C-alpha cells in the first residue's frame, strides 16, 4: 500500500485516471449530443496540444533548458506525416493504421531533426540556448515554406524554392510551398488523439521514474555534480531533447491530419510560445499540470466567446493575473492555511 | 552600385534593429529578463505617432515626442504592474508574463485601431538624395534613421558612462544587492531603464514605419524578434554589442534578400546567428562569465 501512494505512483494514477475519465465523459457527451460543434472541433487540437505540452515539459521542466522552437518539430512531424499518408494511400487502405504509420514517420523525422538541432544547441546555456532554439524554429518554418513535394506514378518529387519538377499524368502536389497542403483526407479522430496522449503519458512517466529520468533531472539540478558521479551530460541532455522532439512530431501529425489545409506559417514562434505557456502555467516538471493547462487554455478562448471582441484581451489579462497569483504572497498564505488545517 | 544601394538599405534597417535591440539589452542587463512585450511597444509608438499626425494634425517631430512620452509612461506602468511583483520569481515566470503583456498590447491595439492596415506617412517626407548621377539613391528616411541611431548611441554611451543614474544602472546590473547596500534605489533605476528602453522603442517604431509604411497590430512582433536576436548576436547586456548586432543583422538580411533568396532571408539571418553563437557562445561583444563550482 505504501508504494501505491508514493508521490510517483500517485502521479501515475491521477494522470491516467483523469485522462481516461475525461475521454469517457466527452465520448458520452458526443453520443448524447450534448456538445457544441465548436468544442467538438477542438478535441483533436486539445489532444495534440497536450502531447506538445507534455513533451516540451520534458525539455523545459525536467531537463531545465528553455526551448522556444518546439513548434518547429511539430511542423516537421506534420508535413512528414502528410507526405507519408499521401504516399501510402494505396499501400495501406485502413485509415487508422495509416495514421499510426504516418505518426511514427512524423515522429522519426522530428527525432532526426531533434538530433540535428540538439547537438549544437545543447552546448549553449540559458538564454542563449533559448534564442538558438527560436532561431531553429524560424529556420524550419522558413524552409518548409519553400518546400515543394509532389507525387505521381513515378514516385515522389522534391524541390526547394520553386517547383522544379513536372508531375506526370494523375500526379498531385502534396506540399505546395507557401500555399502549404490542401485537400488532405482528415484521418485524425478524437480516439486517435486520446490514444496518442495515453501512449505519451505512459512512455514519458515511465522515463521520468527510470534511471534515465533521474539522470536527466540530476543534470538539471547540478550539471557539475552529475558529471562528477559519471553521468554523461551531453548524452542525457540530447536524449531528453530528442524524445521531446519525437513526441512533438507525432503531435504535429495528429494536428495536421485534423485539417484539410495546413500551411507552414501555422507552426510559428507564436505556437511555440503558446505551448510554453501551457508548460509554465501547469508547473515545470509537473506532467499532469501540463495536461490540464493545455486542455483548459485551448478551450478558454472558446469559453470567452460570449465576450467576443474582448476575448483575446481577457485571455491576456487572465494569463498575466495567473502568473502574478502563482508567485504572490496571497497564494503562499492560502497554501499555508491549507497545510495548517491538514495538521 | 546596386551593391552599395543594398548595403545602405541594410544599414538603415540595421539601425532600426539596433535602436530596438538597445531596449532589449538594457532591460536584460538590469532586470535579467527577456522583455517580449518590447516589440509591441514599438507598434504602440507607431500608432500614437500615426494618430498624432493624421487626427490631431501635429507636426511629425511633435508626434515623435508624443509617441515617446506615451511609450515611456506605458513602459513604466507595465514594469510596475506586471514585472515588479515577479522580481524574485523564476525567470520563466517573468518571461510568460511578458508574453501575456505582449498579447495584451496586440489585442488592445486590435480593439482600438482594428486590423485594417494603416498607411503610415513618413515623418521626414518621401524625398531622397541622389549621388553619382542617380546611381546611388539615399532616401531621407534612411539618412534620418542612421542619424538617429548614431545620436542615440552616443547619448546612451555618455549617459551610462558619465551620469550618476548611468553609474547606478551599471551597478544594479552588476550586483543588485550590493548596489542597494551602496544606497542606490534599485526600483527607480529599473523604472528609468524601462522608461529609456520604451522611449527608444517609440522612436524605432516611427522610423520603422517610415521605411515600411504598413501599420497593423502585429507590426512590432517580427522586428521585435529580430532585434532581440540582434541583441543576443552582439552579446546581450552590451550597448555597443546591440549596435553591432543590429547593423550586422540588417545588412545580412538585405544582402541575402537581394543576392540569395527573398523567401529564405530570415532563415539565413537565423543561421548566421546560430553559427556566431556556436563559435562565441556569449555573442560578439558579450562578457565571458566563468562558472563556479
Coordinates of C-alpha atoms in Angstrom, one line a residue:
Chain A
X1 CA 0.0 0.0 0.0
X2 CA 2.8 2.4 0.9
X3 CA 4.3 2.0 -2.5
X4 CA 1.0 2.8 -4.2
X5 CA 0.8 6.1 -2.5
X6 CA 4.4 7.2 -3.0
X7 CA 4.4 10.5 -4.9
X8 CA 5.4 8.8 -8.2
X9 CA 2.6 6.3 -8.1
X10 CA 0.0 8.9 -7.2
X11 CA 1.1 11.0 -10.1
X12 CA 0.5 7.9 -12.4
X13 CA -2.9 7.1 -11.1
X14 CA -4.1 10.7 -11.2
X15 CA -2.8 11.3 -14.7
X16 CA -4.2 8.2 -16.2
X17 CA -7.5 8.4 -14.3
X18 CA -8.2 11.9 -15.3
X19 CA -7.3 11.4 -18.9
X20 CA -9.4 8.2 -19.2
X21 CA -12.3 9.8 -17.3
X22 CA -12.2 12.9 -19.5
X23 CA -12.2 10.8 -22.6
X24 CA -15.3 8.8 -21.4
X25 CA -17.1 11.9 -20.4
X26 CA -16.5 13.6 -23.7
X27 CA -17.5 10.4 -25.6
X28 CA -20.7 10.3 -23.6
X29 CA -21.3 13.9 -24.5
X30 CA -20.8 13.2 -28.1
X31 CA -23.1 10.2 -28.0
X32 CA -25.9 12.1 -26.3
X33 CA -25.4 15.1 -28.5
X34 CA -24.6 17.4 -25.6
X35 CA -21.7 19.1 -27.3
X36 CA -21.3 22.2 -29.3
X37 CA -19.8 21.8 -32.7
X38 CA -17.0 24.3 -32.0
X39 CA -16.0 22.3 -28.9
X40 CA -16.1 19.1 -30.9
X41 CA -13.7 20.7 -33.4
X42 CA -11.3 21.5 -30.6
X43 CA -11.0 17.9 -29.4
X44 CA -8.1 16.8 -31.7
X45 CA -6.2 20.1 -31.3
X46 CA -6.6 19.7 -27.5
X47 CA -5.0 16.2 -27.6
X48 CA -2.2 17.5 -29.9
X49 CA -1.5 20.4 -27.6
X50 CA -1.5 18.1 -24.5
X51 CA 1.2 15.9 -26.2
X52 CA 3.1 19.1 -27.2
X53 CA 2.9 20.4 -23.6
X54 CA 3.9 17.1 -22.0
X55 CA 6.8 16.7 -24.4
X56 CA 8.0 20.3 -24.0
X57 CA 7.8 19.8 -20.3
X58 CA 10.4 17.2 -20.7
X59 CA 12.8 19.7 -22.2
X60 CA 11.9 22.8 -20.1
X61 CA 10.7 21.2 -16.8
X62 CA 12.7 18.0 -16.5
X63 CA 15.8 18.9 -18.4
X64 CA 15.6 22.5 -17.4
X65 CA 16.5 24.1 -20.7
X66 CA 14.2 26.7 -22.2
X67 CA 13.2 25.9 -25.8
X68 CA 11.4 28.5 -27.9
X69 CA 11.2 26.4 -31.1
X70 CA 9.1 23.5 -30.2
X71 CA 6.6 24.2 -33.0
X72 CA 9.5 23.5 -35.4
X73 CA 9.4 19.8 -34.5
X74 CA 5.6 19.9 -34.7
X75 CA 5.9 21.3 -38.2
X76 CA 8.4 18.6 -39.3
X77 CA 6.1 15.9 -37.9
X78 CA 3.0 17.5 -39.5
X79 CA 4.4 17.7 -43.0
X80 CA 6.3 14.4 -42.7
X81 CA 3.1 12.7 -41.7
X82 CA 1.1 14.3 -44.5
X83 CA 3.7 13.1 -47.1
X84 CA 3.6 9.6 -45.5
X85 CA -0.1 9.3 -45.6
X86 CA -0.3 10.5 -49.2
X87 CA 2.4 8.2 -50.3
X88 CA 0.9 5.2 -48.5
X89 CA -2.7 5.9 -49.6
X90 CA -2.8 2.8 -51.8
X91 CA -0.4 0.6 -49.8
X92 CA -2.4 0.9 -46.5
X93 CA -6.1 1.4 -47.2
X94 CA -7.0 1.1 -43.5
X95 CA -7.1 4.7 -42.2
X96 CA -6.2 4.3 -38.5
X97 CA -3.2 2.1 -39.4
X98 CA -2.1 4.6 -42.0
X99 CA -2.4 7.4 -39.4
X100 CA -0.3 5.4 -37.0
X101 CA 2.4 4.8 -39.6
X102 CA 2.3 8.5 -40.5
X103 CA 2.7 9.4 -36.9
X104 CA 5.6 7.1 -36.5
X105 CA 7.2 8.6 -39.6
X106 CA 6.5 12.1 -38.4
X107 CA 8.0 11.3 -35.0
X108 CA 11.0 9.7 -36.6
X109 CA 11.7 12.8 -38.8
X110 CA 11.2 15.1 -35.9
X111 CA 13.6 13.0 -33.9
X112 CA 16.2 13.2 -36.6
X113 CA 15.7 17.0 -36.6
X114 CA 16.0 16.9 -32.8
X115 CA 19.5 15.4 -33.1
X116 CA 20.5 17.9 -35.8
X117 CA 19.2 20.8 -33.7
X118 CA 20.2 19.4 -30.3
X119 CA 23.8 18.6 -30.9
X120 CA 24.8 22.3 -31.5
X121 CA 22.1 23.8 -29.3
X122 CA 22.8 21.9 -26.1
X123 CA 26.3 23.2 -25.9
X124 CA 24.9 26.6 -25.1
X125 CA 23.4 27.8 -21.8
X126 CA 20.4 29.7 -20.6
X127 CA 19.0 32.5 -22.7
X128 CA 21.5 31.8 -25.5
X129 CA 20.2 28.3 -25.8
X130 CA 16.6 29.7 -25.8
X131 CA 17.4 32.1 -28.7
X132 CA 19.1 29.4 -30.8
X133 CA 16.0 27.1 -30.4
X134 CA 13.9 30.1 -31.5
X135 CA 16.3 30.5 -34.5
X136 CA 16.0 26.9 -35.4
X137 CA 12.2 27.0 -35.2
X138 CA 12.2 30.0 -37.6
X139 CA 14.6 28.3 -40.0
X140 CA 12.4 25.1 -40.1
X141 CA 9.3 27.3 -40.7
X142 CA 11.1 29.2 -43.5
X143 CA 12.4 26.1 -45.2
X144 CA 9.0 24.2 -45.1
X145 CA 7.5 27.4 -46.5
X146 CA 9.6 27.0 -49.7
X147 CA 9.3 23.2 -49.9
X148 CA 7.6 21.6 -52.9
X149 CA 6.7 17.9 -52.9
X150 CA 4.6 16.2 -55.5
X151 CA 3.7 12.7 -56.2
X152 CA 2.9 10.9 -59.5
X153 CA 3.1 7.4 -60.9
X154 CA 6.9 7.6 -60.9
X155 CA 7.2 8.4 -57.2
X156 CA 7.8 11.4 -55.0
X157 CA 9.4 14.6 -56.3
X158 CA 11.1 17.2 -54.2
X159 CA 12.4 20.7 -54.8
X160 CA 13.2 23.8 -52.8
X161 CA 12.4 27.5 -53.5
X162 CA 10.4 26.8 -56.7
X163 CA 8.7 23.9 -58.3
X164 CA 11.4 22.4 -60.4
X165 CA 9.6 19.2 -61.5
X166 CA 6.8 18.3 -63.8
X167 CA 4.2 15.9 -62.5
X168 CA 3.1 13.1 -64.8
X169 CA -0.4 12.1 -65.6
X170 CA -2.6 11.9 -62.5
X171 CA 0.2 13.4 -60.3
X172 CA -0.7 15.5 -57.3
X173 CA 1.1 18.2 -55.3
X174 CA 1.4 17.3 -51.7
X175 CA 3.2 20.3 -50.3
X176 CA 2.9 23.4 -52.4
X177 CA 5.4 26.0 -51.0
X178 CA 3.8 28.8 -49.1
X179 CA 0.3 27.6 -50.0
X180 CA 1.0 24.6 -48.0
X181 CA -1.0 21.4 -48.0
X182 CA -4.6 21.3 -49.2
X183 CA -7.2 18.6 -49.8
X184 CA -5.7 16.0 -47.4
X185 CA -8.1 13.4 -46.1
X186 CA -8.7 14.1 -42.4
X187 CA -7.5 11.0 -40.6
X188 CA -7.3 12.2 -37.1
X189 CA -10.1 11.3 -34.7
X190 CA -10.6 12.1 -31.0
X191 CA -9.9 8.4 -30.2
X192 CA -6.6 8.5 -32.1
X193 CA -5.7 11.7 -30.2
X194 CA -6.7 10.1 -26.9
X195 CA -4.5 7.0 -27.6
X196 CA -1.6 9.2 -28.5
X197 CA -2.0 11.1 -25.2
X198 CA -2.1 7.8 -23.3
X199 CA 1.0 6.5 -25.1
X200 CA 2.9 9.7 -24.5
X201 CA 2.0 9.7 -20.8
X202 CA 2.9 6.0 -20.4
X203 CA 6.3 6.5 -22.1
X204 CA 7.2 9.8 -20.5
X205 CA 6.1 9.0 -17.0
X206 CA 8.0 5.7 -17.2
X207 CA 11.0 7.5 -18.5
X208 CA 10.8 10.0 -15.6
X209 CA 10.8 7.3 -13.0
X210 CA 13.5 5.3 -14.6
X211 CA 17.3 5.5 -14.1
X212 CA 17.5 7.6 -17.2
X213 CA 14.9 10.1 -16.0
X214 CA 16.7 10.6 -12.7
X215 CA 19.9 11.1 -14.6
X216 CA 18.3 13.8 -16.7
X217 CA 17.0 15.5 -13.5
X218 CA 20.4 15.3 -11.9
X219 CA 21.9 17.1 -14.9
X220 CA 19.2 19.8 -14.5
X221 CA 19.8 20.2 -10.8
X222 CA 23.5 20.4 -10.9
X223 CA 25.4 19.5 -14.1
X224 CA 28.8 19.6 -12.5
X225 CA 27.8 17.3 -9.6
X226 CA 26.1 15.0 -12.1
X227 CA 29.2 14.8 -14.2
X228 CA 31.4 14.1 -11.2
X229 CA 29.4 10.9 -10.5
X230 CA 29.8 9.7 -14.0
X231 CA 26.6 10.9 -15.7
X232 CA 27.3 12.0 -19.3
X233 CA 25.7 15.4 -19.5
X234 CA 25.7 15.6 -23.3
X235 CA 24.1 12.1 -23.6
X236 CA 21.2 12.7 -21.3
X237 CA 20.6 16.3 -22.5
X238 CA 20.4 15.0 -26.0
X239 CA 18.3 12.1 -25.1
X240 CA 15.7 14.2 -23.3
X241 CA 15.7 16.7 -26.2
X242 CA 15.2 14.1 -28.9
X243 CA 12.5 12.2 -27.1
X244 CA 10.7 15.6 -26.6
X245 CA 11.1 16.3 -30.4
X246 CA 9.8 12.8 -31.3
X247 CA 6.6 13.4 -29.4
X248 CA 6.2 16.9 -30.8
X249 CA 6.5 15.3 -34.3
X250 CA 3.7 12.9 -33.5
X251 CA 1.5 15.6 -32.1
X252 CA 2.2 17.5 -35.3
X253 CA 1.0 14.6 -37.5
X254 CA -2.1 14.3 -35.3
X255 CA -2.8 18.0 -35.5
X256 CA -2.2 18.4 -39.3
X257 CA -4.4 15.4 -40.1
X258 CA -7.3 17.1 -38.4
X259 CA -7.4 19.9 -41.1
X260 CA -7.8 19.7 -44.8
X261 CA -5.4 22.6 -45.3
X262 CA -2.2 23.2 -43.4
X263 CA 0.5 25.9 -44.0
X264 CA 4.0 26.2 -42.6
X265 CA 3.0 29.5 -41.0
X266 CA 0.7 27.7 -38.6
X267 CA 3.8 26.3 -36.7
X268 CA 5.4 29.7 -36.0
X269 CA 7.0 31.3 -33.0
X270 CA 3.6 32.0 -31.5
X271 CA 2.7 28.3 -31.4
X272 CA 6.0 27.6 -29.6
X273 CA 5.1 30.2 -27.1
X274 CA 1.6 29.0 -26.7
X275 CA 2.9 25.5 -25.7
X276 CA 5.5 27.1 -23.4
X277 CA 2.6 29.0 -21.7
X278 CA 0.9 25.6 -21.1
X279 CA 4.0 24.2 -19.6
X280 CA 4.8 27.1 -17.3
X281 CA 1.2 27.5 -16.1
X282 CA 0.8 23.8 -15.5
X283 CA 4.0 23.8 -13.5
X284 CA 7.5 23.0 -14.6
X285 CA 8.2 19.3 -14.4
X286 CA 4.6 18.6 -13.5
X287 CA 3.2 16.3 -16.2
X288 CA -0.4 16.4 -15.2
X289 CA -0.3 20.1 -14.7
X290 CA 0.7 20.4 -18.4
X291 CA -2.2 18.3 -19.4
X292 CA -4.7 20.4 -17.5
X293 CA -3.2 23.7 -18.6
X294 CA -3.1 22.6 -22.3
X295 CA -6.7 21.5 -22.2
X296 CA -8.1 24.5 -20.3
X297 CA -6.2 27.1 -22.2
X298 CA -7.2 25.6 -25.5
X299 CA -10.8 25.7 -24.5
X300 CA -10.6 29.1 -22.7
X301 CA -10.8 31.3 -25.9
X302 CA -13.9 29.3 -26.8
X303 CA -15.5 29.8 -23.4
X304 CA -14.8 33.5 -23.6
X305 CA -16.7 33.6 -26.9
X306 CA -19.6 35.4 -25.1
X307 CA -17.5 38.5 -24.8
X308 CA -16.4 38.1 -28.5
X309 CA -14.2 41.1 -29.3
X310 CA -12.6 41.2 -25.9
X311 CA -11.8 37.5 -25.5
X312 CA -8.2 37.6 -26.5
X313 CA -7.7 40.7 -24.4
X314 CA -9.3 38.9 -21.4
X315 CA -7.1 35.9 -22.2
X316 CA -4.0 38.1 -22.0
X317 CA -5.2 39.6 -18.7
X318 CA -6.0 36.2 -17.2
X319 CA -2.6 34.9 -18.3
X320 CA -0.8 37.8 -16.5
X321 CA -3.1 37.5 -13.5
X322 CA -2.4 33.8 -13.2
X323 CA 1.3 34.3 -13.3
X324 CA 1.1 37.1 -10.7
X325 CA -1.1 35.0 -8.5
X326 CA 1.2 32.0 -8.8
X327 CA 4.1 34.0 -7.5
X328 CA 2.2 36.1 -5.0
X329 CA 2.2 36.2 -1.2
X330 CA -1.5 35.6 -1.3
X331 CA -1.0 32.1 -2.7
X332 CA 1.6 31.4 -0.1
X333 CA -0.8 32.4 2.6
X334 CA -3.6 30.3 1.2
X335 CA -1.4 27.3 0.9
X336 CA 0.0 27.9 4.4
X337 CA -3.6 27.9 5.7
X338 CA -4.4 24.7 4.0
X339 CA -1.4 22.9 5.4
X340 CA -2.3 24.0 8.9
X341 CA -5.8 22.5 8.5
X342 CA -4.2 19.2 7.5
X343 CA -2.1 19.2 10.6
Chain B
X1 CA 26.3 50.4 -57.4
X2 CA 23.4 48.1 -56.7
X3 CA 25.6 46.5 -54.0
X4 CA 26.2 49.9 -52.4
X5 CA 22.4 50.7 -52.5
X6 CA 21.7 47.4 -50.8
X7 CA 24.4 48.0 -48.3
X8 CA 22.8 51.3 -47.4
X9 CA 19.4 49.9 -47.0
X10 CA 20.9 47.2 -44.9
X11 CA 22.5 49.7 -42.7
X12 CA 19.2 51.6 -42.5
X13 CA 17.2 48.6 -41.4
X14 CA 20.1 47.6 -39.1
X15 CA 19.9 51.0 -37.4
X16 CA 16.3 50.4 -36.6
X17 CA 17.1 46.9 -35.2
X18 CA 19.9 48.5 -33.2
X19 CA 17.6 51.0 -31.6
X20 CA 15.1 48.3 -30.7
X21 CA 17.9 46.0 -29.5
X22 CA 19.2 48.7 -27.2
X23 CA 15.9 48.5 -25.3
X24 CA 16.2 44.7 -25.0
X25 CA 19.8 44.8 -24.0
X26 CA 19.4 47.5 -21.3
X27 CA 16.4 45.8 -19.7
X28 CA 18.1 42.4 -19.9
X29 CA 21.3 43.9 -18.3
X30 CA 19.4 45.3 -15.4
X31 CA 16.3 43.2 -14.8
X32 CA 17.8 40.0 -16.2
X33 CA 14.6 39.4 -18.1
X34 CA 13.6 39.0 -21.8
X35 CA 11.0 41.6 -22.3
X36 CA 9.0 40.1 -25.0
X37 CA 6.5 42.9 -25.0
X38 CA 9.2 45.3 -26.3
X39 CA 8.2 44.6 -29.9
X40 CA 4.6 45.6 -29.2
X41 CA 5.7 48.9 -27.5
X42 CA 7.2 49.7 -30.9
X43 CA 3.9 49.1 -32.5
X44 CA 2.1 51.3 -30.0
X45 CA 4.6 54.1 -30.6
X46 CA 4.0 53.9 -34.3
X47 CA 0.2 54.1 -33.8
X48 CA 0.5 57.0 -31.4
X49 CA 2.6 58.9 -33.9
X50 CA 0.2 57.9 -36.7
X51 CA -2.8 59.2 -34.8
X52 CA -1.0 62.4 -33.8
X53 CA -0.2 63.3 -37.4
X54 CA -3.4 62.2 -39.1
X55 CA -6.1 63.0 -36.4
X56 CA -4.5 65.8 -34.3
X57 CA -2.6 67.2 -37.3
X58 CA 0.5 67.7 -35.2
X59 CA 3.9 68.2 -36.8
X60 CA 5.9 65.0 -37.4
X61 CA 8.6 66.0 -34.8
X62 CA 5.9 66.7 -32.2
X63 CA 4.3 63.3 -33.0
X64 CA 7.5 61.5 -32.2
X65 CA 7.8 63.4 -28.9
X66 CA 4.2 62.4 -28.1
X67 CA 4.8 58.8 -29.1
X68 CA 8.0 58.6 -26.9
X69 CA 6.1 60.2 -24.0
X70 CA 3.2 57.7 -24.3
X71 CA 5.6 54.7 -24.6
X72 CA 7.7 55.9 -21.7
X73 CA 4.6 56.0 -19.5
X74 CA 3.5 52.7 -20.9
X75 CA 6.8 51.0 -20.2
X76 CA 7.0 52.3 -16.6
X77 CA 3.4 51.2 -15.9
X78 CA 4.0 47.7 -17.4
X79 CA 7.1 47.3 -15.3
X80 CA 5.3 48.4 -12.1
X81 CA 2.1 46.3 -12.6
X82 CA 3.4 43.2 -14.3
X83 CA 7.1 42.7 -13.8
X84 CA 7.9 44.3 -10.4
X85 CA 5.8 41.7 -8.4
X86 CA 7.8 39.0 -10.1
X87 CA 11.2 40.3 -9.4
X88 CA 12.1 37.4 -7.1
X89 CA 10.3 34.8 -9.2
X90 CA 11.8 32.4 -11.6
X91 CA 12.9 33.9 -14.9
X92 CA 10.4 31.7 -16.8
X93 CA 7.5 33.2 -14.9
X94 CA 8.6 36.7 -15.9
X95 CA 9.0 35.5 -19.5
X96 CA 5.5 34.2 -19.6
X97 CA 4.2 37.4 -18.0
X98 CA 6.0 39.4 -20.7
X99 CA 4.3 37.2 -23.3
X100 CA 1.0 38.0 -21.6
X101 CA 1.7 41.7 -21.8
X102 CA 2.6 41.3 -25.4
X103 CA -0.7 39.6 -26.2
X104 CA -2.5 42.3 -24.2
X105 CA -0.9 45.1 -26.2
X106 CA -1.6 43.5 -29.5
X107 CA -5.2 42.8 -28.7
X108 CA -5.7 46.2 -27.2
X109 CA -4.3 47.7 -30.4
X110 CA -6.6 45.5 -32.4
X111 CA -9.6 46.8 -30.5
X112 CA -8.5 50.5 -30.6
X113 CA -7.3 50.6 -34.2
X114 CA -8.8 47.5 -35.8
X115 CA -7.0 45.0 -38.0
X116 CA -7.2 47.2 -41.1
X117 CA -3.7 48.3 -42.0
X118 CA -3.0 52.0 -41.6
X119 CA -0.7 53.5 -44.2
X120 CA 1.9 55.4 -42.2
X121 CA 3.2 58.6 -43.9
X122 CA 7.0 59.0 -43.4
X123 CA 7.9 61.6 -40.7
X124 CA 10.7 63.0 -42.8
X125 CA 8.9 63.2 -46.1
X126 CA 9.4 61.0 -49.2
X127 CA 12.4 62.8 -50.7
X128 CA 15.8 61.3 -51.4
X129 CA 19.4 62.4 -52.1
X130 CA 20.8 61.1 -55.3
X131 CA 24.6 60.7 -55.7
X132 CA 26.8 59.7 -58.7
X133 CA 24.2 60.9 -61.2
X134 CA 21.4 58.8 -59.9
X135 CA 23.5 55.7 -59.4
X136 CA 23.1 55.9 -55.7
X137 CA 19.9 56.9 -54.1
X138 CA 19.6 57.5 -50.4
X139 CA 16.2 58.4 -49.1
X140 CA 15.7 60.9 -46.4
X141 CA 14.2 58.2 -44.2
X142 CA 17.5 56.3 -44.4
X143 CA 19.5 59.4 -43.5
X144 CA 17.2 60.2 -40.6
X145 CA 17.3 56.6 -39.3
X146 CA 21.1 56.3 -39.4
X147 CA 21.5 59.8 -37.8
X148 CA 19.0 58.9 -35.1
X149 CA 20.8 55.7 -34.4
X150 CA 24.2 57.4 -34.1
X151 CA 22.8 60.2 -31.8
X152 CA 21.1 57.7 -29.6
X153 CA 24.2 55.5 -29.3
X154 CA 26.4 58.5 -28.4
X155 CA 23.8 59.8 -25.9
X156 CA 23.4 56.4 -24.3
X157 CA 27.1 55.8 -24.0
X158 CA 27.6 59.2 -22.4
X159 CA 24.6 58.6 -20.1
X160 CA 25.7 55.2 -18.8
X161 CA 29.3 56.3 -18.5
X162 CA 29.1 59.8 -17.2
X163 CA 25.9 60.4 -15.2
X164 CA 25.1 59.3 -11.7
X165 CA 22.0 57.5 -12.9
X166 CA 24.0 55.7 -15.6
X167 CA 26.5 54.6 -13.0
X168 CA 23.7 53.4 -10.8
X169 CA 22.4 51.4 -13.8
X170 CA 25.7 49.7 -14.3
X171 CA 26.0 49.0 -10.6
X172 CA 22.5 47.4 -10.5
X173 CA 23.2 45.3 -13.5
X174 CA 26.4 44.1 -11.9
X175 CA 25.0 43.2 -8.5
X176 CA 21.6 44.2 -7.3
X177 CA 22.1 43.5 -3.7
X178 CA 25.4 45.3 -3.4
X179 CA 24.1 48.3 -5.3
X180 CA 21.2 48.6 -2.8
X181 CA 23.7 48.5 0.1
X182 CA 25.6 51.4 -1.5
X183 CA 22.4 53.4 -1.3
X184 CA 21.2 53.0 -4.9
X185 CA 17.4 53.0 -5.3
X186 CA 17.0 49.8 -7.3
X187 CA 13.3 50.3 -8.1
X188 CA 13.9 53.8 -9.5
X189 CA 16.9 52.6 -11.5
X190 CA 14.8 49.8 -13.1
X191 CA 12.0 52.2 -13.8
X192 CA 14.3 54.6 -15.5
X193 CA 15.7 51.7 -17.6
X194 CA 12.3 50.7 -18.8
X195 CA 11.4 54.4 -19.5
X196 CA 14.5 54.8 -21.7
X197 CA 14.0 51.5 -23.4
X198 CA 10.4 52.3 -24.2
X199 CA 11.1 55.8 -25.4
X200 CA 13.7 54.3 -27.8
X201 CA 11.1 51.7 -28.9
X202 CA 8.7 54.6 -29.8
X203 CA 11.4 56.2 -31.9
X204 CA 12.3 52.9 -33.6
X205 CA 8.6 52.3 -34.3
X206 CA 8.2 55.7 -36.1
X207 CA 11.4 55.1 -38.1
X208 CA 10.5 51.5 -39.0
X209 CA 7.0 52.6 -40.2
X210 CA 8.5 55.5 -42.1
X211 CA 10.5 53.0 -44.1
X212 CA 7.9 50.2 -44.2
X213 CA 4.6 52.1 -44.1
X214 CA 2.0 49.4 -43.4
X215 CA 0.9 49.6 -39.8
X216 CA -1.0 46.7 -38.2
X217 CA -1.3 45.5 -34.6
X218 CA 1.4 42.8 -35.2
X219 CA 3.8 45.2 -36.9
X220 CA 6.1 45.0 -33.9
X221 CA 6.4 41.2 -33.5
X222 CA 8.8 40.3 -36.2
X223 CA 11.2 43.3 -35.8
X224 CA 11.0 42.6 -32.1
X225 CA 12.2 39.1 -32.5
X226 CA 14.9 40.1 -35.0
X227 CA 16.1 42.9 -32.7
X228 CA 16.1 40.5 -29.8
X229 CA 18.3 38.2 -32.0
X230 CA 20.5 41.2 -32.7
X231 CA 20.9 41.9 -29.1
X232 CA 22.0 38.3 -28.4
X233 CA 24.2 38.4 -31.5
X234 CA 26.2 41.3 -30.2
X235 CA 26.2 39.9 -26.7
X236 CA 23.1 40.7 -24.6
X237 CA 23.7 43.4 -21.9
X238 CA 26.2 45.2 -24.0
X239 CA 25.3 48.6 -25.6
X240 CA 28.0 48.6 -28.4
X241 CA 27.0 44.9 -28.9
X242 CA 23.4 45.9 -29.6
X243 CA 24.6 48.4 -32.3
X244 CA 27.0 45.9 -33.9
X245 CA 24.4 43.1 -33.8
X246 CA 21.6 45.3 -35.2
X247 CA 23.7 46.6 -38.0
X248 CA 25.1 43.2 -39.0
X249 CA 21.6 41.6 -38.8
X250 CA 20.1 44.4 -41.0
X251 CA 22.9 44.1 -43.6
X252 CA 22.8 40.3 -43.7
X253 CA 19.0 40.4 -44.1
X254 CA 19.0 42.8 -47.0
X255 CA 22.0 41.2 -48.7
X256 CA 20.5 37.7 -48.6
X257 CA 17.2 39.1 -49.8
X258 CA 19.0 40.7 -52.7
X259 CA 21.5 38.0 -53.7
X260 CA 20.3 34.7 -52.3
X261 CA 16.6 34.3 -51.9
X262 CA 13.8 36.6 -50.9
X263 CA 11.9 33.8 -49.0
X264 CA 14.9 32.4 -47.2
X265 CA 16.4 35.7 -45.9
X266 CA 15.0 35.1 -42.4
X267 CA 16.4 31.5 -42.4
X268 CA 19.8 32.9 -43.4
X269 CA 19.8 35.6 -40.7
X270 CA 19.0 33.0 -38.0
X271 CA 21.5 30.5 -39.4
X272 CA 24.3 33.2 -39.1
X273 CA 23.1 33.8 -35.6
X274 CA 23.5 30.1 -34.7
X275 CA 26.9 29.9 -36.2
X276 CA 28.1 33.0 -34.3
X277 CA 26.7 31.7 -31.0
X278 CA 28.4 28.3 -31.5
X279 CA 31.7 30.0 -32.1
X280 CA 31.3 32.7 -29.5
X281 CA 28.7 31.5 -27.0
X282 CA 28.3 34.9 -25.3
X283 CA 27.8 36.9 -28.5
X284 CA 30.2 39.1 -30.3
X285 CA 30.9 41.6 -27.6
X286 CA 29.5 39.7 -24.6
X287 CA 31.4 39.1 -21.5
X288 CA 32.5 35.7 -20.6
X289 CA 31.0 34.5 -17.3
X290 CA 33.1 31.9 -15.6
X291 CA 31.2 29.1 -14.0
X292 CA 32.0 28.4 -10.4
X293 CA 31.5 25.0 -8.7

